Amino acid sequence: RYISTFRPSVKCEAAKNKAQCKTMGPAKVAVPSPNNFLQKHSKEPKLPAKKKEQDSKKLPALSVPRRTDRPVMGIQSKKNFINTNAVAATKGLPKKPRPIYVDRRQGDKYLLEPSGLVPKYIKKKDYGVTPKYVTQRNEETKRAQEEYEARILEDLKKRAMKRLSDEERRNLLQGLKKNWEEVYREFQGLPVQIDSVPKRLHKEKLELQMKQLEHDIEVIEKHKVIYIANE
């Protein structure tokens, strides 16, 4: 049997460190000093000391007069304020009342202009004018439609598509209807009792032909413009 060469050294180390794990935790723990107890606010961050304001800073200018200020005395005016006010009241234009509206029979009054009842928006210079973003969007839509139509025409030219004329479309529709009548006449000539496999296959074939012809006739009648590929 295989025996490791490190077996004696592992046993020695295990025996050496085995006594340290007999207790709960390390055998010897450093006991804190009783003088080093937790004090109040000891874990709070300490802010730097406040700096004293410098005395050299000037105080802001006060808007009120000082106690030591004295008013200028002795200035008199020869203007007759009574006559001036009387002349201004006589020749002045009367003050126009602000428009109001009353919405209750009790007589509650409100200003008319901020109420929204005055049609002041129709007097704006740009009233009724199409906004620029709408015009721009319409132009972009029209340009995209023109590019789409040009791409479709180019694609049709690449595929060498040919548009059927009204006469050709009419002749094609008449031919399909004639073929449907012939297939339907043959279908009506089938026996009532289908008792063999060939008869059943022939009936299914006629039904598929009639269904395909009906689909083609419906498509041609629904679409007035028809393109076909030139062979």
Coordinates of C-alpha atoms in Angstrom, one line a residue:
R1 CA 0.0 0.0 0.0
Y2 CA 1.2 3.5 -0.8
I3 CA 2.5 5.5 2.2
S4 CA 3.3 9.2 1.9
T5 CA 6.8 10.4 2.7
F6 CA 5.4 13.4 4.5
R7 CA 3.3 11.4 7.0
P8 CA 5.7 11.7 10.0
S9 CA 6.0 15.5 9.6
V10 CA 2.2 15.9 9.3
K11 CA 1.7 13.8 12.5
C12 CA 4.3 15.9 14.3
E13 CA 2.6 19.2 13.4
A14 CA -0.8 17.9 14.3
A15 CA 0.3 16.8 17.7
K16 CA 2.1 20.1 18.3
N17 CA -0.9 22.3 17.5
K18 CA -3.5 20.1 19.0
A19 CA -3.3 21.4 22.5
Q20 CA -4.1 25.0 21.4
C21 CA -7.5 24.1 20.1
K22 CA -8.8 22.4 23.3
T23 CA -10.3 25.7 24.6
M24 CA -13.0 28.0 23.0
G25 CA -10.9 30.5 21.1
P26 CA -7.2 31.3 21.7
A27 CA -5.6 30.2 24.9
K28 CA -4.3 33.7 25.9
V29 CA -6.2 37.0 25.0
A30 CA -4.9 40.5 25.8
V31 CA -7.2 41.9 28.5
P32 CA -8.0 45.6 28.0
S33 CA -7.0 48.1 30.6
P34 CA -9.8 49.2 33.0
N35 CA -8.6 52.8 32.5
N36 CA -9.3 52.7 28.8
F37 CA -13.1 52.6 29.0
L38 CA -15.4 54.0 26.3
Q39 CA -16.3 57.6 27.0
K40 CA -19.3 59.6 25.9
H41 CA -19.0 61.3 22.4
S42 CA -15.5 59.7 22.0
K43 CA -16.4 58.2 18.6
E44 CA -17.9 61.4 17.1
P45 CA -15.9 63.2 14.5
K46 CA -14.1 66.3 15.8
L47 CA -14.6 69.5 13.8
P48 CA -11.8 72.0 13.4
A49 CA -11.7 75.0 15.6
K50 CA -13.6 78.1 14.4
K51 CA -11.5 80.9 13.3
K52 CA -12.2 84.4 14.6
E53 CA -13.5 86.9 12.1
Q54 CA -11.0 89.5 11.2
D55 CA -11.7 93.0 12.4
S56 CA -10.4 94.5 9.2
K57 CA -13.6 93.6 7.4
K58 CA -15.8 96.6 6.7
L59 CA -19.4 96.5 7.8
P60 CA -22.0 96.8 5.0
A61 CA -23.4 100.3 4.3
L62 CA -26.7 100.9 6.1
S63 CA -29.7 102.2 4.1
V64 CA -31.1 104.0 7.2
P65 CA -29.8 107.4 8.4
R66 CA -27.6 107.5 11.5
R67 CA -28.5 109.0 14.8
T68 CA -26.1 111.8 14.3
D69 CA -27.4 112.8 10.8
R70 CA -29.4 116.0 10.6
P71 CA -31.9 117.0 7.9
V72 CA -31.2 119.9 5.6
M73 CA -33.2 122.9 6.9
G74 CA -34.4 126.1 5.3
I75 CA -35.3 124.7 1.8
Q76 CA -38.7 126.0 0.7
S77 CA -40.7 125.7 -2.6
K78 CA -42.8 128.4 -4.2
K79 CA -44.9 125.9 -6.1
N80 CA -48.7 126.0 -5.4
F81 CA -49.6 122.4 -5.1
I82 CA -53.3 123.1 -4.7
N83 CA -53.6 125.0 -8.0
T84 CA -51.4 122.5 -9.8
N85 CA -53.5 119.5 -8.6
A86 CA -56.7 121.4 -9.6
V87 CA -55.4 122.1 -13.1
A88 CA -54.2 118.5 -13.5
A89 CA -57.6 117.2 -12.4
T90 CA -59.4 119.5 -14.8
K91 CA -57.4 118.9 -17.9
G92 CA -56.4 115.3 -17.3
L93 CA -58.1 112.5 -19.1
P94 CA -60.5 110.4 -17.0
K95 CA -59.2 107.0 -15.9
K96 CA -60.8 104.2 -17.8
P97 CA -62.4 101.5 -15.7
R98 CA -61.0 98.0 -16.1
P99 CA -63.4 95.6 -17.8
I100 CA -65.1 93.2 -15.4
Y101 CA -67.7 90.5 -15.6
V102 CA -70.3 89.3 -13.1
D103 CA -71.2 85.7 -13.0
R104 CA -73.6 85.6 -10.1
R105 CA -76.7 87.5 -9.2
Q106 CA -75.2 88.6 -5.9
G107 CA -72.9 90.9 -7.9
D108 CA -69.5 89.2 -7.5
K109 CA -67.1 91.0 -9.9
Y110 CA -64.0 89.5 -11.6
L111 CA -61.5 90.9 -14.1
L112 CA -62.4 90.1 -17.7
E113 CA -59.0 89.9 -19.3
P114 CA -57.5 87.0 -17.3
S115 CA -60.8 85.1 -17.4
G116 CA -60.3 83.7 -20.9
L117 CA -63.5 85.2 -22.2
V118 CA -61.7 87.9 -24.3
P119 CA -60.7 86.6 -27.8
K120 CA -57.3 88.1 -27.6
Y121 CA -55.5 85.1 -29.3
I122 CA -57.3 85.7 -32.6
K123 CA -55.6 89.1 -32.8
K124 CA -52.1 87.6 -32.8
K125 CA -50.0 88.0 -36.0
D126 CA -49.5 84.2 -36.3
Y127 CA -53.1 83.3 -35.7
G128 CA -54.3 80.8 -38.2
V129 CA -50.8 80.2 -39.7
T130 CA -49.7 76.6 -40.1
P131 CA -46.8 76.0 -37.6
K132 CA -43.4 75.4 -39.1
Y133 CA -43.1 71.9 -37.6
V134 CA -46.4 70.8 -39.4
T135 CA -45.2 72.2 -42.7
Q136 CA -41.8 70.5 -42.3
R137 CA -43.5 67.2 -41.4
N138 CA -45.8 67.4 -44.4
E139 CA -42.8 68.1 -46.7
E140 CA -40.9 65.1 -45.2
T141 CA -43.9 62.9 -45.7
K142 CA -44.4 64.0 -49.3
R143 CA -40.7 63.5 -50.0
A144 CA -40.7 60.0 -48.5
Q145 CA -43.8 59.1 -50.6
E146 CA -42.1 60.4 -53.8
E147 CA -38.9 58.4 -53.0
Y148 CA -41.1 55.3 -52.3
E149 CA -42.9 55.7 -55.7
A150 CA -39.6 56.2 -57.5
R151 CA -38.1 53.1 -55.9
I152 CA -41.2 51.1 -56.8
L153 CA -41.0 52.3 -60.5
E154 CA -37.3 51.5 -60.6
D155 CA -38.0 48.0 -59.1
L156 CA -40.7 47.4 -61.7
K157 CA -38.3 48.5 -64.5
K158 CA -35.6 46.1 -63.2
R159 CA -38.1 43.3 -63.1
A160 CA -39.3 44.3 -66.6
M161 CA -42.9 44.5 -65.5
K162 CA -45.6 45.2 -68.1
R163 CA -49.0 46.8 -67.3
L164 CA -52.0 45.1 -68.9
S165 CA -54.2 47.3 -70.9
D166 CA -58.0 47.5 -70.3
E167 CA -58.7 45.4 -73.4
E168 CA -56.1 42.7 -72.4
R169 CA -57.5 42.6 -68.9
R170 CA -61.0 42.2 -70.3
N171 CA -60.0 39.4 -72.6
L172 CA -58.1 37.6 -69.9
L173 CA -61.1 37.8 -67.6
Q174 CA -63.4 36.5 -70.3
G175 CA -61.0 33.6 -71.0
L176 CA -60.9 32.6 -67.3
K177 CA -64.7 32.7 -67.0
K178 CA -64.9 30.5 -70.2
N179 CA -62.5 28.0 -68.7
W180 CA -64.4 27.9 -65.5
E181 CA -67.6 27.2 -67.4
E182 CA -65.9 24.3 -69.3
V183 CA -64.6 22.8 -66.1
Y184 CA -67.9 23.2 -64.4
R185 CA -69.7 21.5 -67.3
E186 CA -67.3 18.6 -67.0
F187 CA -67.8 18.5 -63.2
Q188 CA -71.6 18.3 -63.7
G189 CA -71.1 15.4 -66.1
L190 CA -69.5 13.2 -63.3
P191 CA -71.6 10.3 -62.1
V192 CA -73.5 10.6 -58.9
Q193 CA -71.8 7.6 -57.2
I194 CA -68.0 7.8 -57.0
D195 CA -67.1 4.2 -56.4
S196 CA -63.5 4.0 -57.7
V197 CA -60.2 5.7 -57.0
P198 CA -59.7 7.2 -60.5
K199 CA -63.2 8.8 -60.4
R200 CA -62.5 10.3 -56.9
L201 CA -59.1 11.7 -58.1
H202 CA -60.7 13.2 -61.2
K203 CA -63.4 14.9 -59.1
E204 CA -60.8 16.4 -56.7
K205 CA -58.8 17.6 -59.7
L206 CA -61.8 19.4 -61.2
E207 CA -62.7 21.0 -57.8
L208 CA -59.1 22.3 -57.5
Q209 CA -59.2 23.8 -61.0
M210 CA -62.6 25.5 -60.3
K211 CA -61.3 26.9 -57.0
Q212 CA -58.1 28.3 -58.6
L213 CA -60.1 29.8 -61.5
E214 CA -62.5 31.4 -59.1
H215 CA -59.6 32.9 -57.1
D216 CA -58.0 34.3 -60.3
I217 CA -61.3 35.8 -61.5
E218 CA -61.8 37.5 -58.1
V219 CA -58.3 39.0 -58.1
I220 CA -58.6 40.4 -61.6
E221 CA -62.0 41.9 -60.9
K222 CA -60.8 43.4 -57.7
H223 CA -57.6 45.1 -59.1
K224 CA -58.0 47.5 -62.0
V225 CA -54.2 47.8 -62.6
I226 CA -52.3 44.6 -63.2
Y227 CA -48.6 44.1 -64.0
I228 CA -47.1 41.0 -65.5
A229 CA -43.5 40.0 -66.0
N230 CA -42.2 39.9 -69.6
E231 CA -40.8 36.5 -70.5

